[in-house]
DNA sequence: CATATTTATTCATCGTGATGAATAAATATC
DNA sequence: GATATTTATTCATCACGATGAATAAATATG
């Protein structure tokens, strides 16, 4: 079973019909070809950040639309990052060719205090930090994720 | 153990010193902090496309430099692709936000006859095919990878 | 050609993440 | 407040890819 596809189906179901509880959701997913248990749907709902309203499951107020999330940053770092080197208040993260973008997006999502911003290229990400200590901290954090 | 990092170390070792056999390579890797068996190194050498020359392991003639490869296309498709829809001789592949690039790069690598070219955005890849039948074929192939 | 060395591959095992069954916890209902 | 319903979480299991140990196959050597 493909988790991304299933979570996408959850979002679709919730957007198209009233889904009062997880049993309803299970039925809606069954209709879309996903045979899945309540436990898994509970996890999906948490991952997608859905809330329960009087009209059924929905996105939190204020969110225009939801989408399936990238895998956890640690996983992306382990999968694609080759090294992370600080240079003054900058950090250059080398990745496998073509894979800088998802890693950068996942790093952005962390909203680390020590990160001012990131720029992704093809095989590298430039991370801008407030100062060189911050850059060292971020580098250490990434190296730790690499294992 | 991180496979990408180890393969990168293999490339480095081979580029810096004569590596006559896999036992030499094992020692070179050990010096770089990778405790690894001959079996695994044999696989790495195959994956990296290294060849054995009189001067030791090296890149094939004509390749300026090697790099660690992206994961197999099937894995990237399963991880990041949400759907693949043909439209005339085009195919729009929807991905998780931020992940189009590695998927497109991996699809490009396949060098399928039915693909003229790809353009990756943020969450979608546009695949250009010679005609609508080709687009349908490629879509089916991707759907099959999705499982 | 016999044998040593090297490399590739099979088979068993492990790590990781996901999933389901069972259970605990939370919430709704009367 | 008692109980039914719903949701979350624990525990066991599975799928998948990677790795190592053992073995098979290929190559080098004298």
PDB file of N, CA and C (backbone and C1' of nucleotides) in Angstrom, chain A residues 22 38 42-43 52 57, chain D residues 6-11:
ATOM      1  N   UNK A  22     -14.234   7.779  11.909  1.00  0.00           N
ATOM      2  CA  UNK A  22     -13.212   7.029  11.186  1.00  0.00           C
ATOM      3  C   UNK A  22     -13.790   5.802  10.472  1.00  0.00           C
ATOM      4  N   UNK A  38      -8.840   1.149  10.993  1.00  0.00           N
ATOM      5  CA  UNK A  38      -9.059   2.364  11.773  1.00  0.00           C
ATOM      6  C   UNK A  38      -7.738   2.912  12.316  1.00  0.00           C
ATOM      7  N   UNK A  42      -6.404   6.681  11.744  1.00  0.00           N
ATOM      8  CA  UNK A  42      -6.131   7.591  12.847  1.00  0.00           C
ATOM      9  C   UNK A  42      -4.773   8.269  12.647  1.00  0.00           C
ATOM     10  N   UNK A  43      -3.822   7.479  12.243  1.00  0.00           N
ATOM     11  CA  UNK A  43      -2.482   8.015  11.971  1.00  0.00           C
ATOM     12  C   UNK A  43      -2.485   8.969  10.777  1.00  0.00           C
ATOM     13  N   UNK A  52     -11.735  17.403  13.722  1.00  0.00           N
ATOM     14  CA  UNK A  52     -13.119  16.945  13.696  1.00  0.00           C
ATOM     15  C   UNK A  52     -14.043  18.121  13.975  1.00  0.00           C
ATOM     16  N   UNK A  57     -14.886  15.478   9.518  1.00  0.00           N
ATOM     17  CA  UNK A  57     -13.457  15.796   9.450  1.00  0.00           C
ATOM     18  C   UNK A  57     -13.199  16.887   8.423  1.00  0.00           C
TER      19      UNK A  57
ATOM     20  P    DT D   6     -19.365   5.652  16.627  1.00  0.00           P
ATOM     21  O5'  DT D   6     -17.954   6.296  16.978  1.00  0.00           O
ATOM     22  C5'  DT D   6     -17.937   7.607  17.554  1.00  0.00           C
ATOM     23  C4'  DT D   6     -16.514   7.936  17.930  1.00  0.00           C
ATOM     24  C3'  DT D   6     -15.495   7.723  16.814  1.00  0.00           C
ATOM     25  O3'  DT D   6     -14.893   8.983  16.574  1.00  0.00           O
ATOM     26  C1'  DT D   6     -14.729   6.833  18.874  1.00  0.00           C
ATOM     27  P    DT D   7     -13.789   9.141  15.473  1.00  0.00           P
ATOM     28  O5'  DT D   7     -12.464   9.044  16.347  1.00  0.00           O
ATOM     29  C5'  DT D   7     -12.283   9.968  17.409  1.00  0.00           C
ATOM     30  C4'  DT D   7     -10.993   9.645  18.119  1.00  0.00           C
ATOM     31  C3'  DT D   7      -9.779   9.500  17.204  1.00  0.00           C
ATOM     32  O3'  DT D   7      -8.807  10.394  17.690  1.00  0.00           O
ATOM     33  C1'  DT D   7      -9.920   7.684  18.728  1.00  0.00           C
ATOM     34  P    DA D   8      -7.333  10.478  17.043  1.00  0.00           P
ATOM     35  O5'  DA D   8      -6.507   9.660  18.126  1.00  0.00           O
ATOM     36  C5'  DA D   8      -6.595  10.061  19.489  1.00  0.00           C
ATOM     37  C4'  DA D   8      -5.642   9.234  20.321  1.00  0.00           C
ATOM     38  C3'  DA D   8      -4.229   9.142  19.760  1.00  0.00           C
ATOM     39  O3'  DA D   8      -3.379   9.221  20.883  1.00  0.00           O
ATOM     40  C1'  DA D   8      -5.145   6.965  19.970  1.00  0.00           C
ATOM     41  P    DT D   9      -1.804   9.223  20.792  1.00  0.00           P
ATOM     42  O5'  DT D   9      -1.465   7.705  21.144  1.00  0.00           O
ATOM     43  C5'  DT D   9      -1.840   7.214  22.418  1.00  0.00           C
ATOM     44  C4'  DT D   9      -1.419   5.769  22.532  1.00  0.00           C
ATOM     45  C3'  DT D   9       0.007   5.486  22.048  1.00  0.00           C
ATOM     46  O3'  DT D   9       0.576   4.674  23.046  1.00  0.00           O
ATOM     47  C1'  DT D   9      -1.483   3.986  21.074  1.00  0.00           C
ATOM     48  P    DT D  10       2.127   4.418  23.195  1.00  0.00           P
ATOM     49  O5'  DT D  10       2.189   2.865  23.518  1.00  0.00           O
ATOM     50  C5'  DT D  10       1.214   2.299  24.391  1.00  0.00           C
ATOM     51  C4'  DT D  10       1.151   0.810  24.144  1.00  0.00           C
ATOM     52  C3'  DT D  10       2.520   0.158  23.886  1.00  0.00           C
ATOM     53  O3'  DT D  10       2.524  -1.051  24.624  1.00  0.00           O
ATOM     54  C1'  DT D  10       1.049  -0.341  22.116  1.00  0.00           C
ATOM     55  P    DC D  11       3.829  -1.919  24.848  1.00  0.00           P
ATOM     56  O5'  DC D  11       3.615  -3.122  23.833  1.00  0.00           O
ATOM     57  C5'  DC D  11       2.453  -3.936  23.963  1.00  0.00           C
ATOM     58  C4'  DC D  11       2.389  -4.874  22.775  1.00  0.00           C
ATOM     59  C3'  DC D  11       3.745  -5.480  22.398  1.00  0.00           C
ATOM     60  O3'  DC D  11       3.537  -6.856  22.166  1.00  0.00           O
ATOM     61  C1'  DC D  11       2.753  -4.485  20.510  1.00  0.00           C
TER      62       DC D  11
END
